[in-house]
Amino acid sequence: MTDVQILMSFPTEAPYRIDQVTNNPGLMLSLAIGQILLAGLLSRVTAARLWWTTAGLQLITIAVFFTLASWGTSDIARFSHHLAINPNEVLQEPAWIAVAPLITMLPYRLAFVQGLVSAGFALIPLLLARQWRRPHWGGWWALLLVWSPLLRNFLQNGVTRQALATLLITPLLLRSAGWSHPTWLWVGIAIAGSGLSHNSLAVTAALAVVPLLTRPALLTSNNNRKALLFSAVLVVGTALIAFSHPAIQQKLNHYLFETGYYNTYGLRNEVLGLELTALMAVLLTVWRAKLNLRSMASCHDCRTLLAYTLMLGLVQLSMATGFLAPIVSRCLDPIGLFWLLALLAWTSRHHCAWTLIPVLAVVGESFIDDRILSLEDCIGGDQFMCPPDRWPWQINY
């Protein structure tokens, strides 16, 4: 069959994945339970080498889980098909076009990349847990992120490119917030990689440097001022290069003036439940740490959490009213990620990580009950939790 015949035989609109999928809640539930058991083991392990080994096993389990779970989603199916025939048909970012031949050699193609990106998100809280000397919470924090309904579009809808771009911008967030101190060289490389991975660089970079606005004391140091100036030049320069691309200008115009579609994941009950239990965690932390308004106002982690809370509320307001929703709704996942990390940082700073247990319970219940145990129509539509029904070498793309 020629490339033209293959292209003509592939659906031109969703659903794209109409075969080679199955319902297998038993397998997916087993992998989810495996992640929980490994998180529990991480909370008991004290030896560093054994901890890292267990963390590695959890990351592998998460990668396998999201590789299989995302196989049936729309973007994964469409991109996996076109990558080997004409990547320019569906891809505009130079980094993805360059690695397209490599992706076609991976098992399950782009679904495999989605699994790696999901594991990358889980790696962030694991590393922070070690740095903050809270290693026993690392596994649970990882599940809180990758199972969170706030990251549904990234990790459960197979939006791999924007998810990777946001993951790569995270070092800038960590440096800006003072939660970790990667070198500026690595931050610069990560920003460049983010810009080459997706056209959302300007937005995600701006969101990542929000903590700088909550840390005015940084401006009192000459070294910090130079670092901030370097960061600003790097972000602005990369953004200008990105926005100079005609394809990106066309897509921005499409979101602002043409399309009326937007997701409303931020208004779902599981998100509201997460936010309610997060509020409980904040109140418990205030009570347990004996905080007052003055001490909270002087805490940059508290100010950062408040800033991202306000931004999350604005995104949800946009979804509820429809005002600029087609483009603002795409900020839900990055803001949701940064908000969750700010929540982890603030509760950890006050030795109240335990207050997030109800949050984890709500996230886990909604993920297992609503996503794993609820059977999807895997033939009638492109769905999450519709794993492949055959081995990678048996797939016909």
PDB file of N, CA and C in Angstrom, residues 88-184:
ATOM      1  N   ASN A  88       5.002  16.644   8.774  1.00  0.00           N
ATOM      2  CA  ASN A  88       4.587  18.035   8.588  1.00  0.00           C
ATOM      3  C   ASN A  88       3.074  18.182   8.464  1.00  0.00           C
ATOM      4  N   GLU A  89       2.394  17.066   8.247  1.00  0.00           N
ATOM      5  CA  GLU A  89       0.943  17.096   8.135  1.00  0.00           C
ATOM      6  C   GLU A  89       0.287  17.486   9.460  1.00  0.00           C
ATOM      7  N   VAL A  90       0.896  17.078  10.561  1.00  0.00           N
ATOM      8  CA  VAL A  90       0.288  17.307  11.876  1.00  0.00           C
ATOM      9  C   VAL A  90       1.200  18.061  12.840  1.00  0.00           C
ATOM     10  N   LEU A  91       2.478  18.192  12.507  1.00  0.00           N
ATOM     11  CA  LEU A  91       3.432  18.816  13.424  1.00  0.00           C
ATOM     12  C   LEU A  91       3.997  20.097  12.824  1.00  0.00           C
ATOM     13  N   GLN A  92       4.181  21.097  13.676  1.00  0.00           N
ATOM     14  CA  GLN A  92       4.767  22.362  13.246  1.00  0.00           C
ATOM     15  C   GLN A  92       6.034  22.692  14.018  1.00  0.00           C
ATOM     16  N   GLU A  93       6.213  22.078  15.180  1.00  0.00           N
ATOM     17  CA  GLU A  93       7.371  22.362  16.014  1.00  0.00           C
ATOM     18  C   GLU A  93       8.600  21.629  15.481  1.00  0.00           C
ATOM     19  N   PRO A  94       9.720  22.330  15.319  1.00  0.00           N
ATOM     20  CA  PRO A  94      10.919  21.723  14.721  1.00  0.00           C
ATOM     21  C   PRO A  94      11.459  20.539  15.508  1.00  0.00           C
ATOM     22  N   ALA A  95      11.357  20.581  16.820  1.00  0.00           N
ATOM     23  CA  ALA A  95      11.898  19.483  17.626  1.00  0.00           C
ATOM     24  C   ALA A  95      11.166  18.183  17.338  1.00  0.00           C
ATOM     25  N   TRP A  96       9.849  18.249  17.223  1.00  0.00           N
ATOM     26  CA  TRP A  96       9.070  17.036  16.988  1.00  0.00           C
ATOM     27  C   TRP A  96       9.292  16.500  15.576  1.00  0.00           C
ATOM     28  N   ILE A  97       9.411  17.402  14.612  1.00  0.00           N
ATOM     29  CA  ILE A  97       9.681  16.953  13.245  1.00  0.00           C
ATOM     30  C   ILE A  97      11.043  16.269  13.170  1.00  0.00           C
ATOM     31  N   ALA A  98      12.014  16.796  13.916  1.00  0.00           N
ATOM     32  CA  ALA A  98      13.367  16.229  13.896  1.00  0.00           C
ATOM     33  C   ALA A  98      13.408  14.828  14.494  1.00  0.00           C
ATOM     34  N   VAL A  99      12.624  14.598  15.551  1.00  0.00           N
ATOM     35  CA  VAL A  99      12.684  13.288  16.234  1.00  0.00           C
ATOM     36  C   VAL A  99      11.609  12.331  15.740  1.00  0.00           C
ATOM     37  N   ALA A 100      10.829  12.728  14.751  1.00  0.00           N
ATOM     38  CA  ALA A 100       9.761  11.861  14.243  1.00  0.00           C
ATOM     39  C   ALA A 100      10.269  10.480  13.829  1.00  0.00           C
ATOM     40  N   PRO A 101      11.400  10.378  13.098  1.00  0.00           N
ATOM     41  CA  PRO A 101      11.883   9.031  12.736  1.00  0.00           C
ATOM     42  C   PRO A 101      12.204   8.171  13.956  1.00  0.00           C
ATOM     43  N   LEU A 102      12.706   8.793  15.018  1.00  0.00           N
ATOM     44  CA  LEU A 102      13.013   8.046  16.234  1.00  0.00           C
ATOM     45  C   LEU A 102      11.740   7.555  16.916  1.00  0.00           C
ATOM     46  N   ILE A 103      10.720   8.408  16.956  1.00  0.00           N
ATOM     47  CA  ILE A 103       9.468   8.035  17.620  1.00  0.00           C
ATOM     48  C   ILE A 103       8.819   6.847  16.925  1.00  0.00           C
ATOM     49  N   THR A 104       8.941   6.778  15.606  1.00  0.00           N
ATOM     50  CA  THR A 104       8.322   5.663  14.885  1.00  0.00           C
ATOM     51  C   THR A 104       8.958   4.323  15.225  1.00  0.00           C
ATOM     52  N   MET A 105      10.139   4.336  15.814  1.00  0.00           N
ATOM     53  CA  MET A 105      10.795   3.089  16.199  1.00  0.00           C
ATOM     54  C   MET A 105      10.456   2.663  17.627  1.00  0.00           C
ATOM     55  N   LEU A 106       9.744   3.515  18.365  1.00  0.00           N
ATOM     56  CA  LEU A 106       9.397   3.207  19.746  1.00  0.00           C
ATOM     57  C   LEU A 106       8.153   2.326  19.805  1.00  0.00           C
ATOM     58  N   PRO A 107       8.032   1.477  20.806  1.00  0.00           N
ATOM     59  CA  PRO A 107       6.804   0.689  20.961  1.00  0.00           C
ATOM     60  C   PRO A 107       5.614   1.596  21.237  1.00  0.00           C
ATOM     61  N   TYR A 108       4.567   1.454  20.436  1.00  0.00           N
ATOM     62  CA  TYR A 108       3.356   2.270  20.535  1.00  0.00           C
ATOM     63  C   TYR A 108       3.606   3.744  20.223  1.00  0.00           C
ATOM     64  N   ARG A 109       4.753   4.030  19.616  1.00  0.00           N
ATOM     65  CA  ARG A 109       5.073   5.353  19.089  1.00  0.00           C
ATOM     66  C   ARG A 109       4.819   6.493  20.083  1.00  0.00           C
ATOM     67  N   LEU A 110       3.922   7.410  19.755  1.00  0.00           N
ATOM     68  CA  LEU A 110       3.761   8.602  20.589  1.00  0.00           C
ATOM     69  C   LEU A 110       3.178   8.269  21.960  1.00  0.00           C
ATOM     70  N   ALA A 111       2.460   7.174  22.069  1.00  0.00           N
ATOM     71  CA  ALA A 111       1.950   6.763  23.383  1.00  0.00           C
ATOM     72  C   ALA A 111       3.106   6.474  24.333  1.00  0.00           C
ATOM     73  N   PHE A 112       4.193   5.928  23.801  1.00  0.00           N
ATOM     74  CA  PHE A 112       5.383   5.670  24.616  1.00  0.00           C
ATOM     75  C   PHE A 112       5.973   6.988  25.118  1.00  0.00           C
ATOM     76  N   VAL A 113       6.009   7.992  24.239  1.00  0.00           N
ATOM     77  CA  VAL A 113       6.509   9.315  24.638  1.00  0.00           C
ATOM     78  C   VAL A 113       5.604   9.916  25.710  1.00  0.00           C
ATOM     79  N   GLN A 114       4.295   9.728  25.550  1.00  0.00           N
ATOM     80  CA  GLN A 114       3.356  10.224  26.557  1.00  0.00           C
ATOM     81  C   GLN A 114       3.624   9.581  27.915  1.00  0.00           C
ATOM     82  N   GLY A 115       3.960   8.298  27.916  1.00  0.00           N
ATOM     83  CA  GLY A 115       4.307   7.626  29.163  1.00  0.00           C
ATOM     84  C   GLY A 115       5.553   8.214  29.795  1.00  0.00           C
ATOM     85  N   LEU A 116       6.561   8.514  28.971  1.00  0.00           N
ATOM     86  CA  LEU A 116       7.791   9.120  29.495  1.00  0.00           C
ATOM     87  C   LEU A 116       7.527  10.515  30.058  1.00  0.00           C
ATOM     88  N   VAL A 117       6.706  11.296  29.366  1.00  0.00           N
ATOM     89  CA  VAL A 117       6.381  12.642  29.845  1.00  0.00           C
ATOM     90  C   VAL A 117       5.633  12.564  31.177  1.00  0.00           C
ATOM     91  N   SER A 118       4.710  11.620  31.290  1.00  0.00           N
ATOM     92  CA  SER A 118       3.971  11.443  32.545  1.00  0.00           C
ATOM     93  C   SER A 118       4.922  11.086  33.679  1.00  0.00           C
ATOM     94  N   ALA A 119       5.872  10.202  33.394  1.00  0.00           N
ATOM     95  CA  ALA A 119       6.875   9.854  34.406  1.00  0.00           C
ATOM     96  C   ALA A 119       7.730  11.065  34.757  1.00  0.00           C
ATOM     97  N   GLY A 120       7.970  11.941  33.779  1.00  0.00           N
ATOM     98  CA  GLY A 120       8.717  13.166  34.045  1.00  0.00           C
ATOM     99  C   GLY A 120       7.995  14.065  35.034  1.00  0.00           C
ATOM    100  N   PHE A 121       6.665  14.148  34.905  1.00  0.00           N
ATOM    101  CA  PHE A 121       5.892  14.926  35.874  1.00  0.00           C
ATOM    102  C   PHE A 121       5.991  14.310  37.263  1.00  0.00           C
ATOM    103  N   ALA A 122       5.989  12.984  37.340  1.00  0.00           N
ATOM    104  CA  ALA A 122       6.103  12.310  38.636  1.00  0.00           C
ATOM    105  C   ALA A 122       7.483  12.501  39.250  1.00  0.00           C
ATOM    106  N   LEU A 123       8.492  12.673  38.398  1.00  0.00           N
ATOM    107  CA  LEU A 123       9.858  12.840  38.895  1.00  0.00           C
ATOM    108  C   LEU A 123      10.028  14.148  39.672  1.00  0.00           C
ATOM    109  N   ILE A 124       9.297  15.190  39.288  1.00  0.00           N
ATOM    110  CA  ILE A 124       9.449  16.499  39.940  1.00  0.00           C
ATOM    111  C   ILE A 124       9.218  16.411  41.447  1.00  0.00           C
ATOM    112  N   PRO A 125       8.059  15.914  41.913  1.00  0.00           N
ATOM    113  CA  PRO A 125       7.857  15.848  43.369  1.00  0.00           C
ATOM    114  C   PRO A 125       8.785  14.861  44.061  1.00  0.00           C
ATOM    115  N   LEU A 126       9.226  13.820  43.357  1.00  0.00           N
ATOM    116  CA  LEU A 126      10.185  12.890  43.956  1.00  0.00           C
ATOM    117  C   LEU A 126      11.501  13.603  44.260  1.00  0.00           C
ATOM    118  N   LEU A 127      11.983  14.395  43.303  1.00  0.00           N
ATOM    119  CA  LEU A 127      13.228  15.135  43.518  1.00  0.00           C
ATOM    120  C   LEU A 127      13.063  16.196  44.601  1.00  0.00           C
ATOM    121  N   LEU A 128      11.918  16.872  44.590  1.00  0.00           N
ATOM    122  CA  LEU A 128      11.687  17.897  45.605  1.00  0.00           C
ATOM    123  C   LEU A 128      11.580  17.282  46.997  1.00  0.00           C
ATOM    124  N   ALA A 129      10.972  16.112  47.085  1.00  0.00           N
ATOM    125  CA  ALA A 129      10.853  15.446  48.382  1.00  0.00           C
ATOM    126  C   ALA A 129      12.226  15.138  48.964  1.00  0.00           C
ATOM    127  N   ARG A 130      13.160  14.714  48.115  1.00  0.00           N
ATOM    128  CA  ARG A 130      14.520  14.459  48.597  1.00  0.00           C
ATOM    129  C   ARG A 130      15.200  15.761  49.019  1.00  0.00           C
ATOM    130  N   GLN A 131      15.032  16.798  48.211  1.00  0.00           N
ATOM    131  CA  GLN A 131      15.702  18.062  48.513  1.00  0.00           C
ATOM    132  C   GLN A 131      15.133  18.710  49.771  1.00  0.00           C
ATOM    133  N   TRP A 132      13.827  18.580  49.976  1.00  0.00           N
ATOM    134  CA  TRP A 132      13.185  19.186  51.143  1.00  0.00           C
ATOM    135  C   TRP A 132      13.249  18.278  52.373  1.00  0.00           C
ATOM    136  N   ARG A 133      13.951  17.168  52.249  1.00  0.00           N
ATOM    137  CA  ARG A 133      14.090  16.201  53.338  1.00  0.00           C
ATOM    138  C   ARG A 133      12.735  15.661  53.795  1.00  0.00           C
ATOM    139  N   ARG A 134      11.904  15.366  52.794  1.00  0.00           N
ATOM    140  CA  ARG A 134      10.617  14.718  53.035  1.00  0.00           C
ATOM    141  C   ARG A 134      10.501  13.498  52.125  1.00  0.00           C
ATOM    142  N   PRO A 135      11.524  12.624  52.107  1.00  0.00           N
ATOM    143  CA  PRO A 135      11.524  11.528  51.128  1.00  0.00           C
ATOM    144  C   PRO A 135      10.345  10.576  51.278  1.00  0.00           C
ATOM    145  N   HIS A 136       9.810  10.451  52.487  1.00  0.00           N
ATOM    146  CA  HIS A 136       8.708   9.516  52.699  1.00  0.00           C
ATOM    147  C   HIS A 136       7.404   9.999  52.060  1.00  0.00           C
ATOM    148  N   TRP A 137       7.358  11.266  51.662  1.00  0.00           N
ATOM    149  CA  TRP A 137       6.169  11.781  50.983  1.00  0.00           C
ATOM    150  C   TRP A 137       6.313  11.779  49.461  1.00  0.00           C
ATOM    151  N   GLY A 138       7.501  11.500  48.954  1.00  0.00           N
ATOM    152  CA  GLY A 138       7.751  11.635  47.518  1.00  0.00           C
ATOM    153  C   GLY A 138       6.820  10.827  46.641  1.00  0.00           C
ATOM    154  N   GLY A 139       6.611   9.560  46.979  1.00  0.00           N
ATOM    155  CA  GLY A 139       5.755   8.702  46.162  1.00  0.00           C
ATOM    156  C   GLY A 139       4.313   9.163  46.138  1.00  0.00           C
ATOM    157  N   TRP A 140       3.818   9.618  47.299  1.00  0.00           N
ATOM    158  CA  TRP A 140       2.434  10.104  47.363  1.00  0.00           C
ATOM    159  C   TRP A 140       2.282  11.412  46.600  1.00  0.00           C
ATOM    160  N   TRP A 141       3.277  12.287  46.701  1.00  0.00           N
ATOM    161  CA  TRP A 141       3.218  13.536  45.945  1.00  0.00           C
ATOM    162  C   TRP A 141       3.216  13.267  44.441  1.00  0.00           C
ATOM    163  N   ALA A 142       3.987  12.265  44.020  1.00  0.00           N
ATOM    164  CA  ALA A 142       4.026  11.923  42.595  1.00  0.00           C
ATOM    165  C   ALA A 142       2.640  11.519  42.099  1.00  0.00           C
ATOM    166  N   LEU A 143       1.941  10.687  42.874  1.00  0.00           N
ATOM    167  CA  LEU A 143       0.594  10.270  42.481  1.00  0.00           C
ATOM    168  C   LEU A 143      -0.376  11.444  42.517  1.00  0.00           C
ATOM    169  N   LEU A 144      -0.199  12.346  43.474  1.00  0.00           N
ATOM    170  CA  LEU A 144      -1.065  13.520  43.557  1.00  0.00           C
ATOM    171  C   LEU A 144      -0.986  14.341  42.278  1.00  0.00           C
ATOM    172  N   LEU A 145       0.193  14.409  41.680  1.00  0.00           N
ATOM    173  CA  LEU A 145       0.354  15.176  40.446  1.00  0.00           C
ATOM    174  C   LEU A 145      -0.189  14.432  39.233  1.00  0.00           C
ATOM    175  N   VAL A 146       0.281  13.215  39.011  1.00  0.00           N
ATOM    176  CA  VAL A 146      -0.059  12.543  37.753  1.00  0.00           C
ATOM    177  C   VAL A 146      -1.502  12.056  37.715  1.00  0.00           C
ATOM    178  N   TRP A 147      -2.130  11.873  38.872  1.00  0.00           N
ATOM    179  CA  TRP A 147      -3.537  11.481  38.901  1.00  0.00           C
ATOM    180  C   TRP A 147      -4.473  12.677  39.027  1.00  0.00           C
ATOM    181  N   SER A 148      -3.932  13.861  39.163  1.00  0.00           N
ATOM    182  CA  SER A 148      -4.748  15.039  39.437  1.00  0.00           C
ATOM    183  C   SER A 148      -5.671  15.380  38.270  1.00  0.00           C
ATOM    184  N   PRO A 149      -6.939  15.702  38.555  1.00  0.00           N
ATOM    185  CA  PRO A 149      -7.843  16.139  37.483  1.00  0.00           C
ATOM    186  C   PRO A 149      -7.444  17.484  36.890  1.00  0.00           C
ATOM    187  N   LEU A 150      -6.583  18.234  37.583  1.00  0.00           N
ATOM    188  CA  LEU A 150      -6.103  19.500  37.033  1.00  0.00           C
ATOM    189  C   LEU A 150      -5.162  19.285  35.856  1.00  0.00           C
ATOM    190  N   LEU A 151      -4.571  18.102  35.755  1.00  0.00           N
ATOM    191  CA  LEU A 151      -3.672  17.786  34.643  1.00  0.00           C
ATOM    192  C   LEU A 151      -4.326  16.819  33.664  1.00  0.00           C
ATOM    193  N   ARG A 152      -5.639  16.797  33.663  1.00  0.00           N
ATOM    194  CA  ARG A 152      -6.361  15.841  32.820  1.00  0.00           C
ATOM    195  C   ARG A 152      -6.063  16.042  31.336  1.00  0.00           C
ATOM    196  N   ASN A 153      -6.045  17.282  30.886  1.00  0.00           N
ATOM    197  CA  ASN A 153      -5.815  17.523  29.463  1.00  0.00           C
ATOM    198  C   ASN A 153      -4.421  17.074  29.047  1.00  0.00           C
ATOM    199  N   PHE A 154      -3.422  17.340  29.882  1.00  0.00           N
ATOM    200  CA  PHE A 154      -2.047  16.950  29.576  1.00  0.00           C
ATOM    201  C   PHE A 154      -1.870  15.437  29.594  1.00  0.00           C
ATOM    202  N   LEU A 155      -2.246  14.810  30.691  1.00  0.00           N
ATOM    203  CA  LEU A 155      -1.867  13.422  30.924  1.00  0.00           C
ATOM    204  C   LEU A 155      -2.950  12.417  30.574  1.00  0.00           C
ATOM    205  N   GLN A 156      -4.203  12.847  30.476  1.00  0.00           N
ATOM    206  CA  GLN A 156      -5.275  11.905  30.176  1.00  0.00           C
ATOM    207  C   GLN A 156      -5.882  12.116  28.798  1.00  0.00           C
ATOM    208  N   ASN A 157      -5.558  13.210  28.140  1.00  0.00           N
ATOM    209  CA  ASN A 157      -6.032  13.449  26.779  1.00  0.00           C
ATOM    210  C   ASN A 157      -4.914  13.328  25.751  1.00  0.00           C
ATOM    211  N   GLY A 158      -3.714  12.991  26.206  1.00  0.00           N
ATOM    212  CA  GLY A 158      -2.613  12.793  25.280  1.00  0.00           C
ATOM    213  C   GLY A 158      -2.106  14.065  24.635  1.00  0.00           C
ATOM    214  N   VAL A 159      -2.191  15.208  25.336  1.00  0.00           N
ATOM    215  CA  VAL A 159      -1.666  16.468  24.792  1.00  0.00           C
ATOM    216  C   VAL A 159      -0.166  16.496  25.080  1.00  0.00           C
ATOM    217  N   THR A 160       0.555  15.638  24.380  1.00  0.00           N
ATOM    218  CA  THR A 160       1.946  15.353  24.712  1.00  0.00           C
ATOM    219  C   THR A 160       2.859  16.546  24.503  1.00  0.00           C
ATOM    220  N   ARG A 161       2.671  17.275  23.424  1.00  0.00           N
ATOM    221  CA  ARG A 161       3.613  18.345  23.086  1.00  0.00           C
ATOM    222  C   ARG A 161       3.560  19.483  24.094  1.00  0.00           C
ATOM    223  N   GLN A 162       2.366  19.957  24.427  1.00  0.00           N
ATOM    224  CA  GLN A 162       2.277  21.037  25.412  1.00  0.00           C
ATOM    225  C   GLN A 162       2.683  20.540  26.792  1.00  0.00           C
ATOM    226  N   ALA A 163       2.371  19.271  27.092  1.00  0.00           N
ATOM    227  CA  ALA A 163       2.774  18.706  28.385  1.00  0.00           C
ATOM    228  C   ALA A 163       4.293  18.692  28.515  1.00  0.00           C
ATOM    229  N   LEU A 164       4.986  18.278  27.449  1.00  0.00           N
ATOM    230  CA  LEU A 164       6.449  18.257  27.484  1.00  0.00           C
ATOM    231  C   LEU A 164       7.009  19.670  27.610  1.00  0.00           C
ATOM    232  N   ALA A 165       6.418  20.610  26.882  1.00  0.00           N
ATOM    233  CA  ALA A 165       6.889  21.996  26.956  1.00  0.00           C
ATOM    234  C   ALA A 165       6.745  22.550  28.369  1.00  0.00           C
ATOM    235  N   THR A 166       5.646  22.227  29.036  1.00  0.00           N
ATOM    236  CA  THR A 166       5.443  22.682  30.414  1.00  0.00           C
ATOM    237  C   THR A 166       6.403  21.983  31.364  1.00  0.00           C
ATOM    238  N   LEU A 167       6.624  20.695  31.140  1.00  0.00           N
ATOM    239  CA  LEU A 167       7.580  19.953  31.968  1.00  0.00           C
ATOM    240  C   LEU A 167       8.968  20.576  31.873  1.00  0.00           C
ATOM    241  N   LEU A 168       9.368  20.982  30.666  1.00  0.00           N
ATOM    242  CA  LEU A 168      10.695  21.562  30.470  1.00  0.00           C
ATOM    243  C   LEU A 168      10.810  22.972  31.048  1.00  0.00           C
ATOM    244  N   ILE A 169       9.688  23.647  31.242  1.00  0.00           N
ATOM    245  CA  ILE A 169       9.742  24.995  31.818  1.00  0.00           C
ATOM    246  C   ILE A 169       9.783  24.935  33.341  1.00  0.00           C
ATOM    247  N   THR A 170       9.550  23.754  33.913  1.00  0.00           N
ATOM    248  CA  THR A 170       9.498  23.626  35.374  1.00  0.00           C
ATOM    249  C   THR A 170      10.794  24.038  36.065  1.00  0.00           C
ATOM    250  N   PRO A 171      11.998  23.753  35.513  1.00  0.00           N
ATOM    251  CA  PRO A 171      13.217  24.250  36.174  1.00  0.00           C
ATOM    252  C   PRO A 171      13.220  25.759  36.375  1.00  0.00           C
ATOM    253  N   LEU A 172      12.635  26.495  35.431  1.00  0.00           N
ATOM    254  CA  LEU A 172      12.530  27.949  35.595  1.00  0.00           C
ATOM    255  C   LEU A 172      11.633  28.286  36.779  1.00  0.00           C
ATOM    256  N   LEU A 173      10.532  27.559  36.927  1.00  0.00           N
ATOM    257  CA  LEU A 173       9.647  27.764  38.075  1.00  0.00           C
ATOM    258  C   LEU A 173      10.372  27.474  39.382  1.00  0.00           C
ATOM    259  N   LEU A 174      11.079  26.341  39.439  1.00  0.00           N
ATOM    260  CA  LEU A 174      11.763  25.949  40.672  1.00  0.00           C
ATOM    261  C   LEU A 174      12.808  26.979  41.070  1.00  0.00           C
ATOM    262  N   ARG A 175      13.527  27.502  40.073  1.00  0.00           N
ATOM    263  CA  ARG A 175      14.543  28.519  40.360  1.00  0.00           C
ATOM    264  C   ARG A 175      13.879  29.837  40.776  1.00  0.00           C
ATOM    265  N   SER A 176      12.799  30.209  40.101  1.00  0.00           N
ATOM    266  CA  SER A 176      12.116  31.465  40.415  1.00  0.00           C
ATOM    267  C   SER A 176      11.520  31.442  41.818  1.00  0.00           C
ATOM    268  N   ALA A 177      10.970  30.283  42.200  1.00  0.00           N
ATOM    269  CA  ALA A 177      10.319  30.171  43.506  1.00  0.00           C
ATOM    270  C   ALA A 177      11.302  29.887  44.630  1.00  0.00           C
ATOM    271  N   GLY A 178      12.532  29.508  44.283  1.00  0.00           N
ATOM    272  CA  GLY A 178      13.511  29.183  45.305  1.00  0.00           C
ATOM    273  C   GLY A 178      13.329  27.801  45.899  1.00  0.00           C
ATOM    274  N   TRP A 179      12.548  26.945  45.243  1.00  0.00           N
ATOM    275  CA  TRP A 179      12.317  25.590  45.753  1.00  0.00           C
ATOM    276  C   TRP A 179      13.479  24.662  45.428  1.00  0.00           C
ATOM    277  N   SER A 180      14.217  25.008  44.407  1.00  0.00           N
ATOM    278  CA  SER A 180      15.398  24.253  44.005  1.00  0.00           C
ATOM    279  C   SER A 180      16.305  25.220  43.255  1.00  0.00           C
ATOM    280  N   HIS A 181      17.556  24.830  43.046  1.00  0.00           N
ATOM    281  CA  HIS A 181      18.499  25.758  42.419  1.00  0.00           C
ATOM    282  C   HIS A 181      19.273  25.087  41.278  1.00  0.00           C
ATOM    283  N   PRO A 182      18.561  24.692  40.214  1.00  0.00           N
ATOM    284  CA  PRO A 182      19.285  24.222  39.032  1.00  0.00           C
ATOM    285  C   PRO A 182      20.108  25.364  38.456  1.00  0.00           C
ATOM    286  N   THR A 183      21.225  25.040  37.837  1.00  0.00           N
ATOM    287  CA  THR A 183      22.072  26.096  37.284  1.00  0.00           C
ATOM    288  C   THR A 183      21.342  26.810  36.149  1.00  0.00           C
ATOM    289  N   TRP A 184      21.718  28.068  35.926  1.00  0.00           N
ATOM    290  CA  TRP A 184      21.067  28.833  34.872  1.00  0.00           C
ATOM    291  C   TRP A 184      21.338  28.246  33.493  1.00  0.00           C
TER     292      TRP A 184
END
